[in-house]
Amino acid sequence: MSNSNQPTAGTEPYPTARTVEDFVRTIAAVRARIAAASERSSGAPSAVRLLPVSKTVSEDRIRLAVRAGLHEFGENKVQEATRKHRALADLDVSWSIIGHLQTNKARDVAAYATEFHALDSLRVAGALDRRLDVAGRELDVFVQVNTSAEPQKYGIHPDELPAFLAALRDYSSLRVRGLMTLALFTSDTERVRTCFALLRTLRDRMRSIGPDLIGPGDLSMGMSGDYETAIEEGATIVRVGQAIFGARATPDSFYWPDATPSGTPASS
Ligand SMILES: *Cc1c(COP(=O)(O)O)cnc(C)c1O
């Protein structure tokens, strides 16, 4: 199976989907690539779930995407997710929060989100658990791990994972589903692959030392530029925005700390 007809990550034009037919086409194209990448995946090919990421996409266009068959959406920012959740309450859709969370937003997340993909502090776990308890809800969570060793990236250090997962046992409204990561932002596919492989290795290690701590052990990794590589390395959930909806004007630095060249000393 050759990779030669795959466009290089990061160079794709990502045309904007403006009609139901456009969405049918972009969704089918992404699903076809997911299926092809699953065949190349090193382990047993597992079902890969596509989590469409709708950040910056208007509610009108999300409605078109729903008509094209999407029923769940990922949003990085809670405020934007809450607004869309309310505006689209007439639809049968679910919302996953995939970005860094401040404890003062925990109440909103606890009120309606079905998943949180960026859990990386016990303070946030505690805030969510309290709010969920009051609301009588539970929440599926993924622990975000910093697999790129970039100091400014969100996520816990790989070495902290066993203790962090053990501590999460105290928060009974949180259901741990697995791990999440953002790879290095680079066109060097092999360095990206190393991040994804590390997350899989950490999951496998947890399955052997604490199988009750990692739930089903899902791996939420891969976005528009690198989801095929992520699947080859064992992703079970890919978070894909631009390849479905079209290119975003907002720079990625709005959503996560800007990458500095590796080796740059942290400012003091
Ligand atoms: C925006 C975002 C994605 C999707 O990125 P695309 O380039 O639109 O595919 C995935 N994960 C997180 C955490 C995001 O914020």
PDB file of C-alpha atoms and ligand atoms in Angstrom:
ATOM      1  CA  MET A   1       0.000   0.000   0.000  1.00  0.00           C
ATOM      2  CA  SER A   2       1.624   3.191  -1.159  1.00  0.00           C
ATOM      3  CA  ASN A   3       1.392   6.548   0.525  1.00  0.00           C
ATOM      4  CA  SER A   4       2.496   8.421  -2.569  1.00  0.00           C
ATOM      5  CA  ASN A   5      -0.923   9.765  -3.520  1.00  0.00           C
ATOM      6  CA  GLN A   6      -1.430  11.336  -0.084  1.00  0.00           C
ATOM      7  CA  PRO A   7      -0.929  15.094   0.008  1.00  0.00           C
ATOM      8  CA  THR A   8       1.758  16.192   2.412  1.00  0.00           C
ATOM      9  CA  ALA A   9       0.359  17.136   5.809  1.00  0.00           C
ATOM     10  CA  GLY A  10      -0.065  20.871   6.173  1.00  0.00           C
ATOM     11  CA  THR A  11      -0.174  21.687   2.468  1.00  0.00           C
ATOM     12  CA  GLU A  12      -3.810  20.752   1.868  1.00  0.00           C
ATOM     13  CA  PRO A  13      -6.019  23.617   0.714  1.00  0.00           C
ATOM     14  CA  TYR A  14      -9.057  22.526   2.808  1.00  0.00           C
ATOM     15  CA  PRO A  15     -11.890  23.940   0.668  1.00  0.00           C
ATOM     16  CA  THR A  16     -14.814  25.421   2.602  1.00  0.00           C
ATOM     17  CA  ALA A  17     -17.947  23.245   2.741  1.00  0.00           C
ATOM     18  CA  ARG A  18     -20.978  25.500   2.141  1.00  0.00           C
ATOM     19  CA  THR A  19     -23.766  23.067   1.183  1.00  0.00           C
ATOM     20  CA  VAL A  20     -25.060  19.723   2.432  1.00  0.00           C
ATOM     21  CA  GLU A  21     -23.573  18.150  -0.700  1.00  0.00           C
ATOM     22  CA  ASP A  22     -20.171  19.703   0.088  1.00  0.00           C
ATOM     23  CA  PHE A  23     -20.328  18.181   3.570  1.00  0.00           C
ATOM     24  CA  VAL A  24     -21.368  14.775   2.246  1.00  0.00           C
ATOM     25  CA  ARG A  25     -18.271  14.896   0.033  1.00  0.00           C
ATOM     26  CA  THR A  26     -15.736  16.108   2.618  1.00  0.00           C
ATOM     27  CA  ILE A  27     -17.030  13.689   5.277  1.00  0.00           C
ATOM     28  CA  ALA A  28     -16.865  10.763   2.826  1.00  0.00           C
ATOM     29  CA  ALA A  29     -13.326  11.733   1.819  1.00  0.00           C
ATOM     30  CA  VAL A  30     -12.163  11.839   5.446  1.00  0.00           C
ATOM     31  CA  ARG A  31     -13.889   8.531   6.220  1.00  0.00           C
ATOM     32  CA  ALA A  32     -12.231   6.896   3.211  1.00  0.00           C
ATOM     33  CA  ARG A  33      -8.826   8.064   4.408  1.00  0.00           C
ATOM     34  CA  ILE A  34      -9.586   6.845   7.919  1.00  0.00           C
ATOM     35  CA  ALA A  35     -10.459   3.419   6.515  1.00  0.00           C
ATOM     36  CA  ALA A  36      -7.293   3.287   4.407  1.00  0.00           C
ATOM     37  CA  ALA A  37      -5.111   4.368   7.326  1.00  0.00           C
ATOM     38  CA  SER A  38      -6.754   1.749   9.575  1.00  0.00           C
ATOM     39  CA  GLU A  39      -5.626  -0.938   7.137  1.00  0.00           C
ATOM     40  CA  ARG A  40      -2.058   0.303   7.486  1.00  0.00           C
ATOM     41  CA  SER A  41      -2.241   0.498  11.278  1.00  0.00           C
ATOM     42  CA  SER A  42       0.328  -1.608  13.093  1.00  0.00           C
ATOM     43  CA  GLY A  43      -1.959  -3.297  15.595  1.00  0.00           C
ATOM     44  CA  ALA A  44      -5.237  -5.005  14.868  1.00  0.00           C
ATOM     45  CA  PRO A  45      -7.304  -2.481  12.911  1.00  0.00           C
ATOM     46  CA  SER A  46      -9.856  -1.121  15.360  1.00  0.00           C
ATOM     47  CA  ALA A  47     -12.893   0.984  14.657  1.00  0.00           C
ATOM     48  CA  VAL A  48     -11.785   4.613  14.516  1.00  0.00           C
ATOM     49  CA  ARG A  49     -14.277   7.228  15.603  1.00  0.00           C
ATOM     50  CA  LEU A  50     -14.359  10.530  13.744  1.00  0.00           C
ATOM     51  CA  LEU A  51     -14.964  13.487  16.075  1.00  0.00           C
ATOM     52  CA  PRO A  52     -15.707  16.490  13.840  1.00  0.00           C
ATOM     53  CA  VAL A  53     -14.290  19.733  15.270  1.00  0.00           C
ATOM     54  CA  SER A  54     -16.577  22.710  14.610  1.00  0.00           C
ATOM     55  CA  LYS A  55     -14.673  25.578  16.256  1.00  0.00           C
ATOM     56  CA  THR A  56     -15.131  28.921  14.428  1.00  0.00           C
ATOM     57  CA  VAL A  57     -17.809  27.306  12.226  1.00  0.00           C
ATOM     58  CA  SER A  58     -21.143  29.174  12.250  1.00  0.00           C
ATOM     59  CA  GLU A  59     -24.288  27.575  13.581  1.00  0.00           C
ATOM     60  CA  ASP A  60     -25.834  27.716  10.091  1.00  0.00           C
ATOM     61  CA  ARG A  61     -23.028  25.656   8.631  1.00  0.00           C
ATOM     62  CA  ILE A  62     -23.140  23.211  11.539  1.00  0.00           C
ATOM     63  CA  ARG A  63     -26.821  22.657  10.681  1.00  0.00           C
ATOM     64  CA  LEU A  64     -25.789  21.721   7.138  1.00  0.00           C
ATOM     65  CA  ALA A  65     -23.214  19.302   8.538  1.00  0.00           C
ATOM     66  CA  VAL A  66     -25.922  17.697  10.700  1.00  0.00           C
ATOM     67  CA  ARG A  67     -28.090  17.253   7.614  1.00  0.00           C
ATOM     68  CA  ALA A  68     -25.096  15.585   6.005  1.00  0.00           C
ATOM     69  CA  GLY A  69     -25.018  13.048   8.840  1.00  0.00           C
ATOM     70  CA  LEU A  70     -22.855  14.424  11.691  1.00  0.00           C
ATOM     71  CA  HIS A  71     -24.194  14.134  15.240  1.00  0.00           C
ATOM     72  CA  GLU A  72     -21.302  15.077  17.494  1.00  0.00           C
ATOM     73  CA  PHE A  73     -18.994  18.039  17.526  1.00  0.00           C
ATOM     74  CA  GLY A  74     -15.787  18.992  19.294  1.00  0.00           C
ATOM     75  CA  GLU A  75     -15.184  22.550  20.452  1.00  0.00           C
ATOM     76  CA  ASN A  76     -11.976  23.928  21.938  1.00  0.00           C
ATOM     77  CA  LYS A  77     -13.474  26.862  23.872  1.00  0.00           C
ATOM     78  CA  VAL A  78     -16.270  26.415  26.395  1.00  0.00           C
ATOM     79  CA  GLN A  79     -17.929  29.770  25.707  1.00  0.00           C
ATOM     80  CA  GLU A  80     -18.273  29.006  22.022  1.00  0.00           C
ATOM     81  CA  ALA A  81     -19.499  25.474  22.764  1.00  0.00           C
ATOM     82  CA  THR A  82     -22.108  26.745  25.207  1.00  0.00           C
ATOM     83  CA  ARG A  83     -23.427  29.262  22.699  1.00  0.00           C
ATOM     84  CA  LYS A  84     -23.724  26.594  19.992  1.00  0.00           C
ATOM     85  CA  HIS A  85     -25.218  24.036  22.360  1.00  0.00           C
ATOM     86  CA  ARG A  86     -28.008  26.517  23.154  1.00  0.00           C
ATOM     87  CA  ALA A  87     -28.549  27.686  19.585  1.00  0.00           C
ATOM     88  CA  LEU A  88     -28.742  24.114  18.280  1.00  0.00           C
ATOM     89  CA  ALA A  89     -30.747  22.624  21.147  1.00  0.00           C
ATOM     90  CA  ASP A  90     -33.467  21.578  18.682  1.00  0.00           C
ATOM     91  CA  LEU A  91     -31.021  19.108  17.082  1.00  0.00           C
ATOM     92  CA  ASP A  92     -29.930  15.733  18.386  1.00  0.00           C
ATOM     93  CA  VAL A  93     -26.221  16.502  18.696  1.00  0.00           C
ATOM     94  CA  SER A  94     -23.628  16.025  21.437  1.00  0.00           C
ATOM     95  CA  TRP A  95     -20.706  18.245  22.389  1.00  0.00           C
ATOM     96  CA  SER A  96     -17.163  17.334  23.338  1.00  0.00           C
ATOM     97  CA  ILE A  97     -14.872  19.904  24.911  1.00  0.00           C
ATOM     98  CA  ILE A  98     -11.399  19.263  23.509  1.00  0.00           C
ATOM     99  CA  GLY A  99      -9.409  22.271  24.753  1.00  0.00           C
ATOM    100  CA  HIS A 100      -7.780  23.389  27.979  1.00  0.00           C
ATOM    101  CA  LEU A 101     -10.324  24.170  30.688  1.00  0.00           C
ATOM    102  CA  GLN A 102     -10.326  26.805  33.421  1.00  0.00           C
ATOM    103  CA  THR A 103     -12.061  25.750  36.638  1.00  0.00           C
ATOM    104  CA  ASN A 104     -14.507  28.679  36.365  1.00  0.00           C
ATOM    105  CA  LYS A 105     -15.929  27.046  33.208  1.00  0.00           C
ATOM    106  CA  ALA A 106     -16.448  23.651  34.841  1.00  0.00           C
ATOM    107  CA  ARG A 107     -20.100  24.296  35.560  1.00  0.00           C
ATOM    108  CA  ASP A 108     -20.990  24.797  31.889  1.00  0.00           C
ATOM    109  CA  VAL A 109     -19.085  21.700  30.841  1.00  0.00           C
ATOM    110  CA  ALA A 110     -20.781  19.663  33.565  1.00  0.00           C
ATOM    111  CA  ALA A 111     -24.187  20.914  32.435  1.00  0.00           C
ATOM    112  CA  TYR A 112     -24.200  19.587  28.879  1.00  0.00           C
ATOM    113  CA  ALA A 113     -20.907  18.181  27.548  1.00  0.00           C
ATOM    114  CA  THR A 114     -20.673  14.454  26.914  1.00  0.00           C
ATOM    115  CA  GLU A 115     -16.867  14.342  26.817  1.00  0.00           C
ATOM    116  CA  PHE A 116     -13.824  16.294  27.912  1.00  0.00           C
ATOM    117  CA  HIS A 117     -10.617  15.484  26.043  1.00  0.00           C
ATOM    118  CA  ALA A 118      -8.089  17.734  27.785  1.00  0.00           C
ATOM    119  CA  LEU A 119      -8.011  16.758  31.450  1.00  0.00           C
ATOM    120  CA  ASP A 120      -4.575  17.588  32.827  1.00  0.00           C
ATOM    121  CA  SER A 121      -5.025  18.792  36.403  1.00  0.00           C
ATOM    122  CA  LEU A 122      -6.651  17.464  39.556  1.00  0.00           C
ATOM    123  CA  ARG A 123      -8.013  20.943  40.270  1.00  0.00           C
ATOM    124  CA  VAL A 124     -10.056  20.769  37.089  1.00  0.00           C
ATOM    125  CA  ALA A 125     -11.016  17.155  37.848  1.00  0.00           C
ATOM    126  CA  GLY A 126     -12.275  18.234  41.262  1.00  0.00           C
ATOM    127  CA  ALA A 127     -14.210  21.208  39.908  1.00  0.00           C
ATOM    128  CA  LEU A 128     -15.865  19.070  37.231  1.00  0.00           C
ATOM    129  CA  ASP A 129     -16.671  16.274  39.657  1.00  0.00           C
ATOM    130  CA  ARG A 130     -18.382  18.644  42.106  1.00  0.00           C
ATOM    131  CA  ARG A 131     -20.467  20.263  39.351  1.00  0.00           C
ATOM    132  CA  LEU A 132     -21.372  16.914  37.805  1.00  0.00           C
ATOM    133  CA  ASP A 133     -22.421  15.569  41.163  1.00  0.00           C
ATOM    134  CA  VAL A 134     -24.788  18.510  41.665  1.00  0.00           C
ATOM    135  CA  ALA A 135     -26.149  18.113  38.134  1.00  0.00           C
ATOM    136  CA  GLY A 136     -26.543  14.357  38.556  1.00  0.00           C
ATOM    137  CA  ARG A 137     -24.420  13.708  35.473  1.00  0.00           C
ATOM    138  CA  GLU A 138     -21.273  11.819  34.543  1.00  0.00           C
ATOM    139  CA  LEU A 139     -18.643  12.820  32.016  1.00  0.00           C
ATOM    140  CA  ASP A 140     -16.318  10.784  29.802  1.00  0.00           C
ATOM    141  CA  VAL A 141     -12.793  12.169  30.135  1.00  0.00           C
ATOM    142  CA  PHE A 142      -9.453  11.716  28.384  1.00  0.00           C
ATOM    143  CA  VAL A 143      -6.221  12.571  30.144  1.00  0.00           C
ATOM    144  CA  GLN A 144      -4.107  14.903  28.017  1.00  0.00           C
ATOM    145  CA  VAL A 145      -0.448  13.913  27.932  1.00  0.00           C
ATOM    146  CA  ASN A 146       2.374  16.128  26.688  1.00  0.00           C
ATOM    147  CA  THR A 147       4.086  13.753  24.264  1.00  0.00           C
ATOM    148  CA  SER A 148       6.231  16.360  22.517  1.00  0.00           C
ATOM    149  CA  ALA A 149       8.305  17.472  25.525  1.00  0.00           C
ATOM    150  CA  GLU A 150       7.567  21.106  24.611  1.00  0.00           C
ATOM    151  CA  PRO A 151       7.397  22.898  27.972  1.00  0.00           C
ATOM    152  CA  GLN A 152       4.652  25.266  26.854  1.00  0.00           C
ATOM    153  CA  LYS A 153       2.272  22.504  25.736  1.00  0.00           C
ATOM    154  CA  TYR A 154      -0.668  21.524  27.879  1.00  0.00           C
ATOM    155  CA  GLY A 155      -0.850  18.004  29.241  1.00  0.00           C
ATOM    156  CA  ILE A 156       0.743  16.054  32.036  1.00  0.00           C
ATOM    157  CA  HIS A 157       4.268  14.670  31.802  1.00  0.00           C
ATOM    158  CA  PRO A 158       4.319  10.997  30.754  1.00  0.00           C
ATOM    159  CA  ASP A 159       6.005  10.040  34.043  1.00  0.00           C
ATOM    160  CA  GLU A 160       3.083  11.492  36.024  1.00  0.00           C
ATOM    161  CA  LEU A 161       0.468   9.391  34.273  1.00  0.00           C
ATOM    162  CA  PRO A 162       0.169   6.415  36.662  1.00  0.00           C
ATOM    163  CA  ALA A 163      -0.192   8.640  39.752  1.00  0.00           C
ATOM    164  CA  PHE A 164      -2.556  11.004  37.960  1.00  0.00           C
ATOM    165  CA  LEU A 165      -4.838   8.186  36.844  1.00  0.00           C
ATOM    166  CA  ALA A 166      -4.768   6.662  40.337  1.00  0.00           C
ATOM    167  CA  ALA A 167      -5.796  10.022  41.828  1.00  0.00           C
ATOM    168  CA  LEU A 168      -8.723  10.301  39.393  1.00  0.00           C
ATOM    169  CA  ARG A 169     -10.338   7.331  41.123  1.00  0.00           C
ATOM    170  CA  ASP A 170     -11.524   9.773  43.818  1.00  0.00           C
ATOM    171  CA  TYR A 171     -13.721  11.631  41.317  1.00  0.00           C
ATOM    172  CA  SER A 172     -16.611   9.275  40.808  1.00  0.00           C
ATOM    173  CA  SER A 173     -18.487  11.392  38.242  1.00  0.00           C
ATOM    174  CA  LEU A 174     -15.563  11.246  35.823  1.00  0.00           C
ATOM    175  CA  ARG A 175     -15.350   8.164  33.616  1.00  0.00           C
ATOM    176  CA  VAL A 176     -11.829   7.786  32.259  1.00  0.00           C
ATOM    177  CA  ARG A 177     -11.985   6.651  28.633  1.00  0.00           C
ATOM    178  CA  GLY A 178      -8.328   6.924  27.690  1.00  0.00           C
ATOM    179  CA  LEU A 179      -5.612   9.367  26.687  1.00  0.00           C
ATOM    180  CA  MET A 180      -5.364  12.390  24.410  1.00  0.00           C
ATOM    181  CA  THR A 181      -2.438  14.244  22.882  1.00  0.00           C
ATOM    182  CA  LEU A 182      -1.457  16.949  20.417  1.00  0.00           C
ATOM    183  CA  ALA A 183       1.615  16.015  18.403  1.00  0.00           C
ATOM    184  CA  LEU A 184       4.428  18.388  17.508  1.00  0.00           C
ATOM    185  CA  PHE A 185       3.397  20.908  14.865  1.00  0.00           C
ATOM    186  CA  THR A 186       5.906  20.077  12.175  1.00  0.00           C
ATOM    187  CA  SER A 187       5.822  18.730   8.649  1.00  0.00           C
ATOM    188  CA  ASP A 188       8.349  16.102   9.755  1.00  0.00           C
ATOM    189  CA  THR A 189       6.005  13.095   9.842  1.00  0.00           C
ATOM    190  CA  GLU A 190       8.430  10.871  11.712  1.00  0.00           C
ATOM    191  CA  ARG A 191       8.684  13.307  14.630  1.00  0.00           C
ATOM    192  CA  VAL A 192       4.874  13.536  14.687  1.00  0.00           C
ATOM    193  CA  ARG A 193       4.696   9.744  14.637  1.00  0.00           C
ATOM    194  CA  THR A 194       6.975   9.540  17.688  1.00  0.00           C
ATOM    195  CA  CYS A 195       4.441  11.548  19.732  1.00  0.00           C
ATOM    196  CA  PHE A 196       1.571   9.254  18.751  1.00  0.00           C
ATOM    197  CA  ALA A 197       3.614   6.114  19.353  1.00  0.00           C
ATOM    198  CA  LEU A 198       4.498   7.378  22.833  1.00  0.00           C
ATOM    199  CA  LEU A 199       0.811   7.825  23.712  1.00  0.00           C
ATOM    200  CA  ARG A 200       0.078   4.268  22.558  1.00  0.00           C
ATOM    201  CA  THR A 201       3.023   2.929  24.574  1.00  0.00           C
ATOM    202  CA  LEU A 202       1.809   4.769  27.678  1.00  0.00           C
ATOM    203  CA  ARG A 203      -1.684   3.332  27.198  1.00  0.00           C
ATOM    204  CA  ASP A 204      -0.277  -0.185  26.814  1.00  0.00           C
ATOM    205  CA  ARG A 205       1.871   0.238  29.918  1.00  0.00           C
ATOM    206  CA  MET A 206      -1.131   1.449  31.938  1.00  0.00           C
ATOM    207  CA  ARG A 207      -3.151  -1.529  30.720  1.00  0.00           C
ATOM    208  CA  SER A 208      -0.547  -3.830  32.225  1.00  0.00           C
ATOM    209  CA  ILE A 209       0.156  -2.001  35.512  1.00  0.00           C
ATOM    210  CA  GLY A 210      -3.311  -0.592  36.246  1.00  0.00           C
ATOM    211  CA  PRO A 211      -5.950  -1.870  33.839  1.00  0.00           C
ATOM    212  CA  ASP A 212      -8.772  -0.579  36.026  1.00  0.00           C
ATOM    213  CA  LEU A 213      -7.389   2.984  35.779  1.00  0.00           C
ATOM    214  CA  ILE A 214      -7.552   3.562  32.023  1.00  0.00           C
ATOM    215  CA  GLY A 215     -11.094   2.464  31.135  1.00  0.00           C
ATOM    216  CA  PRO A 216     -11.304   1.188  27.564  1.00  0.00           C
ATOM    217  CA  GLY A 217      -7.957   2.852  26.845  1.00  0.00           C
ATOM    218  CA  ASP A 218      -9.063   4.895  23.862  1.00  0.00           C
ATOM    219  CA  LEU A 219      -6.470   7.085  22.133  1.00  0.00           C
ATOM    220  CA  SER A 220      -7.750  10.530  21.061  1.00  0.00           C
ATOM    221  CA  MET A 221      -5.037  11.701  18.688  1.00  0.00           C
ATOM    222  CA  GLY A 222      -4.726  13.147  15.202  1.00  0.00           C
ATOM    223  CA  MET A 223      -6.207  16.231  13.525  1.00  0.00           C
ATOM    224  CA  SER A 224      -6.599  17.341   9.893  1.00  0.00           C
ATOM    225  CA  GLY A 225      -2.866  17.488   9.203  1.00  0.00           C
ATOM    226  CA  ASP A 226      -1.857  14.257  10.892  1.00  0.00           C
ATOM    227  CA  TYR A 227      -4.832  11.970  11.521  1.00  0.00           C
ATOM    228  CA  GLU A 228      -3.668   9.291   9.101  1.00  0.00           C
ATOM    229  CA  THR A 229      -0.333   9.022  10.902  1.00  0.00           C
ATOM    230  CA  ALA A 230      -2.196   8.912  14.223  1.00  0.00           C
ATOM    231  CA  ILE A 231      -4.373   6.032  13.027  1.00  0.00           C
ATOM    232  CA  GLU A 232      -1.329   4.147  11.792  1.00  0.00           C
ATOM    233  CA  GLU A 233      -0.063   4.463  15.380  1.00  0.00           C
ATOM    234  CA  GLY A 234      -3.282   3.248  16.962  1.00  0.00           C
ATOM    235  CA  ALA A 235      -5.640   6.242  17.327  1.00  0.00           C
ATOM    236  CA  THR A 236      -9.201   5.174  18.124  1.00  0.00           C
ATOM    237  CA  ILE A 237     -10.618   8.737  17.967  1.00  0.00           C
ATOM    238  CA  VAL A 238      -9.449  11.436  15.546  1.00  0.00           C
ATOM    239  CA  ARG A 239     -10.435  15.097  16.037  1.00  0.00           C
ATOM    240  CA  VAL A 240     -10.818  16.582  12.566  1.00  0.00           C
ATOM    241  CA  GLY A 241     -11.976  20.120  11.783  1.00  0.00           C
ATOM    242  CA  GLN A 242     -10.539  21.786   8.697  1.00  0.00           C
ATOM    243  CA  ALA A 243     -10.603  18.708   6.456  1.00  0.00           C
ATOM    244  CA  ILE A 244     -14.394  18.580   6.949  1.00  0.00           C
ATOM    245  CA  PHE A 245     -15.417  22.224   7.319  1.00  0.00           C
ATOM    246  CA  GLY A 246     -12.664  24.049   5.444  1.00  0.00           C
ATOM    247  CA  ALA A 247      -9.629  26.102   6.376  1.00  0.00           C
ATOM    248  CA  ARG A 248      -9.864  28.248   9.521  1.00  0.00           C
ATOM    249  CA  ALA A 249      -8.846  31.880   9.546  1.00  0.00           C
ATOM    250  CA  THR A 250      -8.071  31.855  13.275  1.00  0.00           C
ATOM    251  CA  PRO A 251      -4.429  30.907  13.857  1.00  0.00           C
ATOM    252  CA  ASP A 252      -3.815  27.790  15.954  1.00  0.00           C
ATOM    253  CA  SER A 253      -1.917  29.911  18.498  1.00  0.00           C
ATOM    254  CA  PHE A 254      -5.345  31.127  19.631  1.00  0.00           C
ATOM    255  CA  TYR A 255      -6.109  27.611  20.832  1.00  0.00           C
ATOM    256  CA  TRP A 256      -2.865  26.465  22.384  1.00  0.00           C
ATOM    257  CA  PRO A 257       0.380  28.066  23.521  1.00  0.00           C
ATOM    258  CA  ASP A 258       2.468  29.021  20.526  1.00  0.00           C
ATOM    259  CA  ALA A 259       5.218  26.570  19.693  1.00  0.00           C
ATOM    260  CA  THR A 260       8.734  27.875  20.113  1.00  0.00           C
ATOM    261  CA  PRO A 261      11.673  26.102  18.457  1.00  0.00           C
ATOM    262  CA  SER A 262      12.650  23.110  20.565  1.00  0.00           C
ATOM    263  CA  GLY A 263      15.778  23.730  22.579  1.00  0.00           C
ATOM    264  CA  THR A 264      14.782  27.301  23.349  1.00  0.00           C
ATOM    265  CA  PRO A 265      15.352  27.819  27.080  1.00  0.00           C
ATOM    266  CA  ALA A 266      12.200  28.673  28.994  1.00  0.00           C
ATOM    267  CA  SER A 267      12.126  32.347  29.888  1.00  0.00           C
ATOM    268  CA  SER A 268      12.523  32.997  33.590  1.00  0.00           C
TER     269      SER A 268
HETATM  270  C1  LIG B   1      -8.897  22.568  16.451  1.00  0.00           C
HETATM  271  C2  LIG B   1      -8.520  21.319  17.133  1.00  0.00           C
HETATM  272  C3  LIG B   1      -8.449  20.110  16.423  1.00  0.00           C
HETATM  273  C4  LIG B   1      -8.755  19.994  14.950  1.00  0.00           C
HETATM  274  O1  LIG B   1      -7.851  20.706  14.167  1.00  0.00           O
HETATM  275  P1  LIG B   1      -8.064  20.779  12.579  1.00  0.00           P
HETATM  276  O2  LIG B   1      -6.810  21.301  12.052  1.00  0.00           O
HETATM  277  O3  LIG B   1      -9.219  21.694  12.364  1.00  0.00           O
HETATM  278  O4  LIG B   1      -8.387  19.389  12.141  1.00  0.00           O
HETATM  279  C5  LIG B   1      -8.086  18.979  17.127  1.00  0.00           C
HETATM  280  N1  LIG B   1      -7.809  19.020  18.444  1.00  0.00           N
HETATM  281  C6  LIG B   1      -7.863  20.154  19.163  1.00  0.00           C
HETATM  282  C7  LIG B   1      -7.551  20.130  20.601  1.00  0.00           C
HETATM  283  C8  LIG B   1      -8.234  21.344  18.526  1.00  0.00           C
HETATM  284  O5  LIG B   1      -8.316  22.475  19.236  1.00  0.00           O
END
